[in-house]
Amino acid sequence: LGGLVNKNDGLYLCGRTYGLAKKIEVAAAYQASKGRTDVGTSINSVAKQCKVSWHFVEKIRDELLFHGRVLSPSEVSANKNIKRGAGSKSLSEFDRFIIMQLFTENPSRNQQS
C-alpha cells in the first residue's frame, strides 16, 4: 500500500486510518478554532493546519457532536457491523412478511409506493 500527499501537504497511507493521536490533534484544533470566531469553525482551515483532508475533519466534528469525544480507531471498527438505515432495527417478522407479499404481488413496486 502506497502513500499519498493530500492537498494540505499531509501524508496519507492508502487503506490505513489515522491513529488516535492524529484524531486528538484535529479535535483540539477544531475546538480551538471554534472559540476564535463568531461565524463558525472553518473545516478547511483546520484541515490545512493539521495537514489532513476536510473530510477527516468533518468525521472528527461528527464524533464530537454525537459522542462528545473522539472515538479510538478500535471503537470505530467495532461499530462497523451495526445495522443502519430506515427500518433496519424496527421491522418485525410480520413487517418483513408483508413487504415480501407486496413485492411478490408487484415486483416492479418501488420504495415510495
Short mmCIF file of the N, C-alpha and C atoms (twelve columns), coordinates in Angstrom:
data_MODEL
# 
_entry.id   MODEL 
# 
loop_
_atom_site.group_PDB 
_atom_site.id 
_atom_site.type_symbol 
_atom_site.label_atom_id 
_atom_site.label_alt_id 
_atom_site.label_comp_id 
_atom_site.label_asym_id 
_atom_site.label_seq_id 
_atom_site.Cartn_x 
_atom_site.Cartn_y 
_atom_site.Cartn_z 
_atom_site.pdbx_PDB_model_num 
ATOM 1   N N  . LEU A 1   0.836   -1.186  0.000   1 
ATOM 2   C CA . LEU A 1   0.000   0.000   0.000   1 
ATOM 3   C C  . LEU A 1   0.874   1.239   0.000   1 
ATOM 4   N N  . GLY A 2   0.614   2.129   -0.939  1 
ATOM 5   C CA . GLY A 2   1.434   3.321   -1.060  1 
ATOM 6   C C  . GLY A 2   0.854   4.499   -0.304  1 
ATOM 7   N N  . GLY A 3   1.669   5.519   -0.191  1 
ATOM 8   C CA . GLY A 3   1.238   6.733   0.478   1 
ATOM 9   C C  . GLY A 3   0.942   7.829   -0.517  1 
ATOM 10  N N  . LEU A 4   0.091   8.734   -0.127  1 
ATOM 11  C CA . LEU A 4   -0.258  9.884   -0.946  1 
ATOM 12  C C  . LEU A 4   -0.053  11.149  -0.139  1 
ATOM 13  N N  . VAL A 5   0.221   12.234  -0.832  1 
ATOM 14  C CA . VAL A 5   0.291   13.537  -0.182  1 
ATOM 15  C C  . VAL A 5   -1.008  14.258  -0.517  1 
ATOM 16  N N  . ASN A 6   -1.745  14.666  0.515   1 
ATOM 17  C CA . ASN A 6   -3.002  15.360  0.253   1 
ATOM 18  C C  . ASN A 6   -2.744  16.820  -0.109  1 
ATOM 19  N N  . LYS A 7   -3.809  17.540  -0.417  1 
ATOM 20  C CA . LYS A 7   -3.636  18.933  -0.869  1 
ATOM 21  C C  . LYS A 7   -3.138  19.858  0.232   1 
ATOM 22  N N  . ASN A 8   -3.146  19.388  1.476   1 
ATOM 23  C CA . ASN A 8   -2.627  20.176  2.596   1 
ATOM 24  C C  . ASN A 8   -1.232  19.726  3.005   1 
ATOM 25  N N  . ASP A 9   -0.549  19.002  2.105   1 
ATOM 26  C CA . ASP A 9   0.823   18.514  2.303   1 
ATOM 27  C C  . ASP A 9   0.947   17.506  3.442   1 
ATOM 28  N N  . GLY A 10  -0.111  16.811  3.743   1 
ATOM 29  C CA . GLY A 10  -0.066  15.752  4.752   1 
ATOM 30  C C  . GLY A 10  0.075   14.394  4.086   1 
ATOM 31  N N  . LEU A 11  0.729   13.476  4.744   1 
ATOM 32  C CA . LEU A 11  0.919   12.127  4.218   1 
ATOM 33  C C  . LEU A 11  -0.224  11.238  4.665   1 
ATOM 34  N N  . TYR A 12  -0.808  10.539  3.701   1 
ATOM 35  C CA . TYR A 12  -1.880  9.593   3.990   1 
ATOM 36  C C  . TYR A 12  -1.506  8.254   3.391   1 
ATOM 37  N N  . LEU A 13  -1.565  7.214   4.199   1 
ATOM 38  C CA . LEU A 13  -1.272  5.871   3.719   1 
ATOM 39  C C  . LEU A 13  -2.572  5.213   3.284   1 
ATOM 40  N N  . CYS A 14  -2.641  4.833   2.033   1 
ATOM 41  C CA . CYS A 14  -3.862  4.254   1.467   1 
ATOM 42  C C  . CYS A 14  -4.290  3.013   2.247   1 
ATOM 43  N N  . GLY A 15  -5.551  2.954   2.589   1 
ATOM 44  C CA . GLY A 15  -6.096  1.811   3.296   1 
ATOM 45  C C  . GLY A 15  -5.863  1.826   4.792   1 
ATOM 46  N N  . ARG A 16  -5.208  2.824   5.308   1 
ATOM 47  C CA . ARG A 16  -4.921  2.913   6.752   1 
ATOM 48  C C  . ARG A 16  -5.712  4.073   7.349   1 
ATOM 49  N N  . THR A 17  -6.106  3.908   8.590   1 
ATOM 50  C CA . THR A 17  -6.779  5.002   9.286   1 
ATOM 51  C C  . THR A 17  -5.753  5.779   10.099  1 
ATOM 52  N N  . TYR A 18  -6.066  7.032   10.337  1 
ATOM 53  C CA . TYR A 18  -5.212  7.814   11.220  1 
ATOM 54  C C  . TYR A 18  -5.344  7.256   12.639  1 
ATOM 55  N N  . GLY A 19  -4.294  7.367   13.414  1 
ATOM 56  C CA . GLY A 19  -4.316  6.893   14.791  1 
ATOM 57  C C  . GLY A 19  -5.027  7.870   15.716  1 
ATOM 58  N N  . LEU A 20  -5.153  7.457   16.960  1 
ATOM 59  C CA . LEU A 20  -5.844  8.269   17.954  1 
ATOM 60  C C  . LEU A 20  -5.140  9.608   18.177  1 
ATOM 61  N N  . ALA A 21  -3.810  9.614   18.114  1 
ATOM 62  C CA . ALA A 21  -3.058  10.868  18.327  1 
ATOM 63  C C  . ALA A 21  -3.449  11.920  17.287  1 
ATOM 64  N N  . LYS A 22  -3.570  11.520  16.026  1 
ATOM 65  C CA . LYS A 22  -3.947  12.464  14.965  1 
ATOM 66  C C  . LYS A 22  -5.391  12.923  15.157  1 
ATOM 67  N N  . LYS A 23  -6.262  12.016  15.574  1 
ATOM 68  C CA . LYS A 23  -7.650  12.384  15.805  1 
ATOM 69  C C  . LYS A 23  -7.754  13.416  16.932  1 
ATOM 70  N N  . ILE A 24  -6.976  13.225  17.983  1 
ATOM 71  C CA . ILE A 24  -6.984  14.172  19.104  1 
ATOM 72  C C  . ILE A 24  -6.419  15.522  18.668  1 
ATOM 73  N N  . GLU A 25  -5.366  15.500  17.853  1 
ATOM 74  C CA . GLU A 25  -4.789  16.749  17.327  1 
ATOM 75  C C  . GLU A 25  -5.838  17.530  16.539  1 
ATOM 76  N N  . VAL A 26  -6.561  16.846  15.667  1 
ATOM 77  C CA . VAL A 26  -7.583  17.506  14.852  1 
ATOM 78  C C  . VAL A 26  -8.730  18.010  15.738  1 
ATOM 79  N N  . ALA A 27  -9.143  17.213  16.718  1 
ATOM 80  C CA . ALA A 27  -10.218 17.626  17.622  1 
ATOM 81  C C  . ALA A 27  -9.816  18.872  18.403  1 
ATOM 82  N N  . ALA A 28  -8.580  18.916  18.877  1 
ATOM 83  C CA . ALA A 28  -8.104  20.079  19.636  1 
ATOM 84  C C  . ALA A 28  -8.073  21.323  18.747  1 
ATOM 85  N N  . ALA A 29  -7.605  21.171  17.518  1 
ATOM 86  C CA . ALA A 29  -7.568  22.303  16.589  1 
ATOM 87  C C  . ALA A 29  -8.982  22.765  16.245  1 
ATOM 88  N N  . TYR A 30  -9.877  21.821  16.074  1 
ATOM 89  C CA . TYR A 30  -11.274 22.156  15.775  1 
ATOM 90  C C  . TYR A 30  -11.898 22.929  16.930  1 
ATOM 91  N N  . GLN A 31  -11.708 22.433  18.153  1 
ATOM 92  C CA . GLN A 31  -12.270 23.101  19.331  1 
ATOM 93  C C  . GLN A 31  -11.659 24.489  19.521  1 
ATOM 94  N N  . ALA A 32  -10.351 24.612  19.297  1 
ATOM 95  C CA . ALA A 32  -9.685  25.910  19.453  1 
ATOM 96  C C  . ALA A 32  -10.208 26.910  18.428  1 
ATOM 97  N N  . SER A 33  -10.388 26.475  17.191  1 
ATOM 98  C CA . SER A 33  -10.858 27.406  16.163  1 
ATOM 99  C C  . SER A 33  -12.321 27.754  16.376  1 
ATOM 100 N N  . LYS A 34  -13.051 26.845  17.007  1 
ATOM 101 C CA . LYS A 34  -14.466 27.093  17.296  1 
ATOM 102 C C  . LYS A 34  -14.622 28.271  18.254  1 
ATOM 103 N N  . GLY A 35  -13.696 28.429  19.176  1 
ATOM 104 C CA . GLY A 35  -13.768 29.518  20.134  1 
ATOM 105 C C  . GLY A 35  -13.257 30.841  19.618  1 
ATOM 106 N N  . ARG A 36  -12.570 30.845  18.466  1 
ATOM 107 C CA . ARG A 36  -11.954 32.069  17.954  1 
ATOM 108 C C  . ARG A 36  -12.837 32.880  17.030  1 
ATOM 109 N N  . THR A 37  -13.945 32.342  16.594  1 
ATOM 110 C CA . THR A 37  -14.729 33.051  15.594  1 
ATOM 111 C C  . THR A 37  -16.209 33.040  15.945  1 
ATOM 112 N N  . ASP A 38  -16.911 34.062  15.505  1 
ATOM 113 C CA . ASP A 38  -18.351 34.148  15.740  1 
ATOM 114 C C  . ASP A 38  -19.145 33.475  14.624  1 
ATOM 115 N N  . VAL A 39  -18.523 33.304  13.474  1 
ATOM 116 C CA . VAL A 39  -19.254 32.778  12.317  1 
ATOM 117 C C  . VAL A 39  -19.182 31.267  12.211  1 
ATOM 118 N N  . GLY A 40  -18.431 30.615  13.051  1 
ATOM 119 C CA . GLY A 40  -18.325 29.159  12.991  1 
ATOM 120 C C  . GLY A 40  -16.933 28.712  12.615  1 
ATOM 121 N N  . THR A 41  -16.721 27.460  12.753  1 
ATOM 122 C CA . THR A 41  -15.412 26.888  12.509  1 
ATOM 123 C C  . THR A 41  -15.238 26.564  11.034  1 
ATOM 124 N N  . SER A 42  -14.103 26.934  10.499  1 
ATOM 125 C CA . SER A 42  -13.781 26.604  9.116   1 
ATOM 126 C C  . SER A 42  -13.111 25.239  9.081   1 
ATOM 127 N N  . ILE A 43  -13.813 24.271  8.529   1 
ATOM 128 C CA . ILE A 43  -13.270 22.918  8.413   1 
ATOM 129 C C  . ILE A 43  -12.021 22.929  7.552   1 
ATOM 130 N N  . ASN A 44  -12.016 23.736  6.506   1 
ATOM 131 C CA . ASN A 44  -10.849 23.794  5.622   1 
ATOM 132 C C  . ASN A 44  -9.612  24.342  6.328   1 
ATOM 133 N N  . SER A 45  -9.798  25.333  7.206   1 
ATOM 134 C CA . SER A 45  -8.630  25.890  7.901   1 
ATOM 135 C C  . SER A 45  -8.071  24.886  8.908   1 
ATOM 136 N N  . VAL A 46  -8.938  24.129  9.561   1 
ATOM 137 C CA . VAL A 46  -8.467  23.089  10.483  1 
ATOM 138 C C  . VAL A 46  -7.744  21.999  9.697   1 
ATOM 139 N N  . ALA A 47  -8.296  21.637  8.549   1 
ATOM 140 C CA . ALA A 47  -7.671  20.618  7.707   1 
ATOM 141 C C  . ALA A 47  -6.273  21.054  7.264   1 
ATOM 142 N N  . LYS A 48  -6.160  22.305  6.878   1 
ATOM 143 C CA . LYS A 48  -4.868  22.830  6.435   1 
ATOM 144 C C  . LYS A 48  -3.866  22.849  7.588   1 
ATOM 145 N N  . GLN A 49  -4.308  23.293  8.757   1 
ATOM 146 C CA . GLN A 49  -3.444  23.361  9.932   1 
ATOM 147 C C  . GLN A 49  -2.934  21.973  10.323  1 
ATOM 148 N N  . CYS A 50  -3.793  20.974  10.269  1 
ATOM 149 C CA . CYS A 50  -3.438  19.615  10.714  1 
ATOM 150 C C  . CYS A 50  -2.933  18.725  9.582   1 
ATOM 151 N N  . LYS A 51  -2.948  19.258  8.359   1 
ATOM 152 C CA . LYS A 51  -2.487  18.525  7.178   1 
ATOM 153 C C  . LYS A 51  -3.268  17.235  6.940   1 
ATOM 154 N N  . VAL A 52  -4.585  17.375  7.035   1 
ATOM 155 C CA . VAL A 52  -5.487  16.270  6.739   1 
ATOM 156 C C  . VAL A 52  -6.541  16.775  5.755   1 
ATOM 157 N N  . SER A 53  -7.398  15.885  5.284   1 
ATOM 158 C CA . SER A 53  -8.455  16.302  4.366   1 
ATOM 159 C C  . SER A 53  -9.609  16.938  5.144   1 
ATOM 160 N N  . TRP A 54  -10.403 17.731  4.444   1 
ATOM 161 C CA . TRP A 54  -11.581 18.329  5.076   1 
ATOM 162 C C  . TRP A 54  -12.551 17.234  5.507   1 
ATOM 163 N N  . HIS A 55  -12.563 16.129  4.752   1 
ATOM 164 C CA . HIS A 55  -13.460 15.021  5.072   1 
ATOM 165 C C  . HIS A 55  -13.109 14.409  6.432   1 
ATOM 166 N N  . PHE A 56  -11.812 14.302  6.728   1 
ATOM 167 C CA . PHE A 56  -11.390 13.754  8.019   1 
ATOM 168 C C  . PHE A 56  -11.796 14.696  9.154   1 
ATOM 169 N N  . VAL A 57  -11.642 15.995  8.946   1 
ATOM 170 C CA . VAL A 57  -12.059 16.974  9.968   1 
ATOM 171 C C  . VAL A 57  -13.565 16.860  10.197  1 
ATOM 172 N N  . GLU A 58  -14.306 16.666  9.127   1 
ATOM 173 C CA . GLU A 58  -15.754 16.515  9.246   1 
ATOM 174 C C  . GLU A 58  -16.120 15.269  10.068  1 
ATOM 175 N N  . LYS A 59  -15.373 14.178  9.872   1 
ATOM 176 C CA . LYS A 59  -15.604 12.962  10.666  1 
ATOM 177 C C  . LYS A 59  -15.348 13.225  12.149  1 
ATOM 178 N N  . ILE A 60  -14.262 13.944  12.440  1 
ATOM 179 C CA . ILE A 60  -13.935 14.251  13.840  1 
ATOM 180 C C  . ILE A 60  -15.002 15.167  14.432  1 
ATOM 181 N N  . ARG A 61  -15.436 16.155  13.671  1 
ATOM 182 C CA . ARG A 61  -16.502 17.053  14.138  1 
ATOM 183 C C  . ARG A 61  -17.758 16.250  14.480  1 
ATOM 184 N N  . ASP A 62  -18.120 15.307  13.628  1 
ATOM 185 C CA . ASP A 62  -19.302 14.486  13.880  1 
ATOM 186 C C  . ASP A 62  -19.140 13.627  15.130  1 
ATOM 187 N N  . GLU A 63  -17.950 13.070  15.330  1 
ATOM 188 C CA . GLU A 63  -17.706 12.289  16.554  1 
ATOM 189 C C  . GLU A 63  -17.871 13.168  17.790  1 
ATOM 190 N N  . LEU A 64  -17.364 14.390  17.722  1 
ATOM 191 C CA . LEU A 64  -17.504 15.310  18.851  1 
ATOM 192 C C  . LEU A 64  -18.967 15.661  19.098  1 
ATOM 193 N N  . LEU A 65  -19.720 15.877  18.028  1 
ATOM 194 C CA . LEU A 65  -21.128 16.234  18.169  1 
ATOM 195 C C  . LEU A 65  -21.963 15.067  18.696  1 
ATOM 196 N N  . PHE A 66  -21.738 13.876  18.156  1 
ATOM 197 C CA . PHE A 66  -22.587 12.729  18.501  1 
ATOM 198 C C  . PHE A 66  -22.151 11.996  19.760  1 
ATOM 199 N N  . HIS A 67  -20.844 11.996  20.050  1 
ATOM 200 C CA . HIS A 67  -20.337 11.225  21.188  1 
ATOM 201 C C  . HIS A 67  -19.719 12.095  22.282  1 
ATOM 202 N N  . GLY A 68  -19.468 13.362  21.975  1 
ATOM 203 C CA . GLY A 68  -18.858 14.253  22.952  1 
ATOM 204 C C  . GLY A 68  -17.362 14.053  23.096  1 
ATOM 205 N N  . ARG A 69  -16.784 13.219  22.263  1 
ATOM 206 C CA . ARG A 69  -15.348 12.921  22.309  1 
ATOM 207 C C  . ARG A 69  -14.966 12.237  21.009  1 
ATOM 208 N N  . VAL A 70  -13.662 12.106  20.780  1 
ATOM 209 C CA . VAL A 70  -13.221 11.326  19.621  1 
ATOM 210 C C  . VAL A 70  -13.213 9.855   20.009  1 
ATOM 211 N N  . LEU A 71  -13.529 9.032   19.050  1 
ATOM 212 C CA . LEU A 71  -13.536 7.590   19.277  1 
ATOM 213 C C  . LEU A 71  -12.201 7.006   18.862  1 
ATOM 214 N N  . SER A 72  -11.738 6.015   19.590  1 
ATOM 215 C CA . SER A 72  -10.499 5.339   19.197  1 
ATOM 216 C C  . SER A 72  -10.782 4.545   17.927  1 
ATOM 217 N N  . PRO A 73  -9.758  4.308   17.112  1 
ATOM 218 C CA . PRO A 73  -9.974  3.517   15.894  1 
ATOM 219 C C  . PRO A 73  -10.610 2.155   16.170  1 
ATOM 220 N N  . SER A 74  -10.289 1.547   17.314  1 
ATOM 221 C CA . SER A 74  -10.887 0.246   17.626  1 
ATOM 222 C C  . SER A 74  -12.386 0.378   17.907  1 
ATOM 223 N N  . GLU A 75  -12.808 1.495   18.522  1 
ATOM 224 C CA . GLU A 75  -14.239 1.718   18.750  1 
ATOM 225 C C  . GLU A 75  -14.973 1.916   17.432  1 
ATOM 226 N N  . VAL A 76  -14.337 2.623   16.513  1 
ATOM 227 C CA . VAL A 76  -14.966 2.864   15.212  1 
ATOM 228 C C  . VAL A 76  -15.131 1.551   14.462  1 
ATOM 229 N N  . SER A 77  -14.081 0.731   14.421  1 
ATOM 230 C CA . SER A 77  -14.167 -0.524  13.676  1 
ATOM 231 C C  . SER A 77  -15.117 -1.506  14.346  1 
ATOM 232 N N  . ALA A 78  -15.265 -1.444  15.658  1 
ATOM 233 C CA . ALA A 78  -16.197 -2.332  16.362  1 
ATOM 234 C C  . ALA A 78  -17.645 -2.014  16.004  1 
ATOM 235 N N  . ASN A 79  -17.920 -0.778  15.596  1 
ATOM 236 C CA . ASN A 79  -19.282 -0.364  15.262  1 
ATOM 237 C C  . ASN A 79  -19.613 -0.463  13.782  1 
ATOM 238 N N  . LYS A 80  -18.711 -0.993  12.970  1 
ATOM 239 C CA . LYS A 80  -18.949 -1.044  11.526  1 
ATOM 240 C C  . LYS A 80  -20.025 -2.047  11.131  1 
ATOM 241 N N  . ASN A 81  -20.236 -3.095  11.902  1 
ATOM 242 C CA . ASN A 81  -21.194 -4.130  11.519  1 
ATOM 243 C C  . ASN A 81  -22.571 -3.942  12.144  1 
ATOM 244 N N  . ILE A 82  -22.831 -2.749  12.648  1 
ATOM 245 C CA . ILE A 82  -24.127 -2.449  13.234  1 
ATOM 246 C C  . ILE A 82  -25.118 -2.163  12.104  1 
ATOM 247 N N  . LYS A 83  -26.315 -2.698  12.224  1 
ATOM 248 C CA . LYS A 83  -27.337 -2.440  11.211  1 
ATOM 249 C C  . LYS A 83  -27.664 -0.961  11.211  1 
ATOM 250 N N  . ARG A 84  -27.770 -0.388  9.991   1 
ATOM 251 C CA . ARG A 84  -28.083 1.032   9.841   1 
ATOM 252 C C  . ARG A 84  -29.156 1.206   8.786   1 
ATOM 253 N N  . GLY A 85  -29.819 2.315   8.821   1 
ATOM 254 C CA . GLY A 85  -30.787 2.633   7.795   1 
ATOM 255 C C  . GLY A 85  -32.214 2.519   8.295   1 
ATOM 256 N N  . ALA A 86  -33.114 3.097   7.520   1 
ATOM 257 C CA . ALA A 86  -34.524 3.118   7.891   1 
ATOM 258 C C  . ALA A 86  -35.066 1.698   7.998   1 
ATOM 259 N N  . GLY A 87  -35.635 1.383   9.131   1 
ATOM 260 C CA . GLY A 87  -36.263 0.087   9.329   1 
ATOM 261 C C  . GLY A 87  -35.332 -1.051  9.668   1 
ATOM 262 N N  . SER A 88  -34.032 -0.816  9.703   1 
ATOM 263 C CA . SER A 88  -33.095 -1.923  9.918   1 
ATOM 264 C C  . SER A 88  -33.217 -2.543  11.299  1 
ATOM 265 N N  . LYS A 89  -33.669 -1.763  12.260  1 
ATOM 266 C CA . LYS A 89  -33.802 -2.283  13.618  1 
ATOM 267 C C  . LYS A 89  -35.257 -2.393  14.060  1 
ATOM 268 N N  . SER A 90  -36.185 -1.904  13.257  1 
ATOM 269 C CA . SER A 90  -37.554 -1.821  13.737  1 
ATOM 270 C C  . SER A 90  -38.527 -2.754  13.022  1 
ATOM 271 N N  . LEU A 91  -38.128 -3.424  11.949  1 
ATOM 272 C CA . LEU A 91  -39.053 -4.300  11.248  1 
ATOM 273 C C  . LEU A 91  -39.231 -5.615  11.995  1 
ATOM 274 N N  . SER A 92  -40.474 -5.974  12.195  1 
ATOM 275 C CA . SER A 92  -40.765 -7.267  12.820  1 
ATOM 276 C C  . SER A 92  -40.833 -8.332  11.728  1 
ATOM 277 N N  . GLU A 93  -40.972 -9.580  12.135  1 
ATOM 278 C CA . GLU A 93  -41.133 -10.660 11.157  1 
ATOM 279 C C  . GLU A 93  -42.394 -10.437 10.333  1 
ATOM 280 N N  . PHE A 94  -43.448 -9.955  10.963  1 
ATOM 281 C CA . PHE A 94  -44.692 -9.675  10.245  1 
ATOM 282 C C  . PHE A 94  -44.470 -8.579  9.202   1 
ATOM 283 N N  . ASP A 95  -43.736 -7.519  9.581   1 
ATOM 284 C CA . ASP A 95  -43.427 -6.436  8.635   1 
ATOM 285 C C  . ASP A 95  -42.697 -6.984  7.419   1 
ATOM 286 N N  . ARG A 96  -41.720 -7.831  7.656   1 
ATOM 287 C CA . ARG A 96  -40.952 -8.427  6.552   1 
ATOM 288 C C  . ARG A 96  -41.855 -9.280  5.664   1 
ATOM 289 N N  . PHE A 97  -42.759 -10.019 6.280   1 
ATOM 290 C CA . PHE A 97  -43.698 -10.853 5.538   1 
ATOM 291 C C  . PHE A 97  -44.560 -9.999  4.611   1 
ATOM 292 N N  . ILE A 98  -45.094 -8.903  5.138   1 
ATOM 293 C CA . ILE A 98  -45.948 -8.011  4.339   1 
ATOM 294 C C  . ILE A 98  -45.162 -7.416  3.171   1 
ATOM 295 N N  . ILE A 99  -43.945 -6.990  3.427   1 
ATOM 296 C CA . ILE A 99  -43.110 -6.415  2.367   1 
ATOM 297 C C  . ILE A 99  -42.862 -7.443  1.267   1 
ATOM 298 N N  . MET A 100 -42.565 -8.675  1.665   1 
ATOM 299 C CA . MET A 100 -42.337 -9.724  0.668   1 
ATOM 300 C C  . MET A 100 -43.613 -10.021 -0.122  1 
ATOM 301 N N  . GLN A 101 -44.765 -9.991  0.531   1 
ATOM 302 C CA . GLN A 101 -46.033 -10.218 -0.166  1 
ATOM 303 C C  . GLN A 101 -46.288 -9.104  -1.183  1 
ATOM 304 N N  . LEU A 102 -46.029 -7.862  -0.799  1 
ATOM 305 C CA . LEU A 102 -46.207 -6.736  -1.718  1 
ATOM 306 C C  . LEU A 102 -45.265 -6.845  -2.904  1 
ATOM 307 N N  . PHE A 103 -44.035 -7.252  -2.638  1 
ATOM 308 C CA . PHE A 103 -43.061 -7.408  -3.715  1 
ATOM 309 C C  . PHE A 103 -43.471 -8.549  -4.653  1 
ATOM 310 N N  . THR A 104 -43.959 -9.646  -4.078  1 
ATOM 311 C CA . THR A 104 -44.395 -10.785 -4.885  1 
ATOM 312 C C  . THR A 104 -45.582 -10.389 -5.755  1 
ATOM 313 N N  . GLU A 105 -46.471 -9.605  -5.204  1 
ATOM 314 C CA . GLU A 105 -47.643 -9.133  -5.926  1 
ATOM 315 C C  . GLU A 105 -47.255 -8.243  -7.095  1 
ATOM 316 N N  . ASN A 106 -46.275 -7.380  -6.899  1 
ATOM 317 C CA . ASN A 106 -45.851 -6.455  -7.944  1 
ATOM 318 C C  . ASN A 106 -44.359 -6.216  -7.828  1 
ATOM 319 N N  . PRO A 107 -43.524 -7.020  -8.553  1 
ATOM 320 C CA . PRO A 107 -42.059 -6.897  -8.425  1 
ATOM 321 C C  . PRO A 107 -41.493 -5.554  -8.879  1 
ATOM 322 N N  . SER A 108 -42.248 -4.808  -9.679  1 
ATOM 323 C CA . SER A 108 -41.743 -3.500  -10.126 1 
ATOM 324 C C  . SER A 108 -42.029 -2.397  -9.120  1 
ATOM 325 N N  . ARG A 109 -42.666 -2.748  -8.020  1 
ATOM 326 C CA . ARG A 109 -43.010 -1.765  -6.986  1 
ATOM 327 C C  . ARG A 109 -41.726 -1.143  -6.430  1 
ATOM 328 N N  . ASN A 110 -41.745 0.190   -6.257  1 
ATOM 329 C CA . ASN A 110 -40.569 0.855   -5.684  1 
ATOM 330 C C  . ASN A 110 -40.815 1.179   -4.210  1 
ATOM 331 N N  . GLN A 111 -39.826 1.752   -3.563  1 
ATOM 332 C CA . GLN A 111 -39.927 2.020   -2.125  1 
ATOM 333 C C  . GLN A 111 -40.946 3.108   -1.796  1 
ATOM 334 N N  . GLN A 112 -41.269 3.976   -2.743  1 
ATOM 335 C CA . GLN A 112 -42.196 5.067   -2.471  1 
ATOM 336 C C  . GLN A 112 -43.657 4.625   -2.562  1 
ATOM 337 N N  . SER A 113 -43.924 3.455   -3.141  1 
ATOM 338 C CA . SER A 113 -45.324 3.039   -3.320  1 
ATOM 339 C C  . SER A 113 -45.851 2.265   -2.129  1 
# 
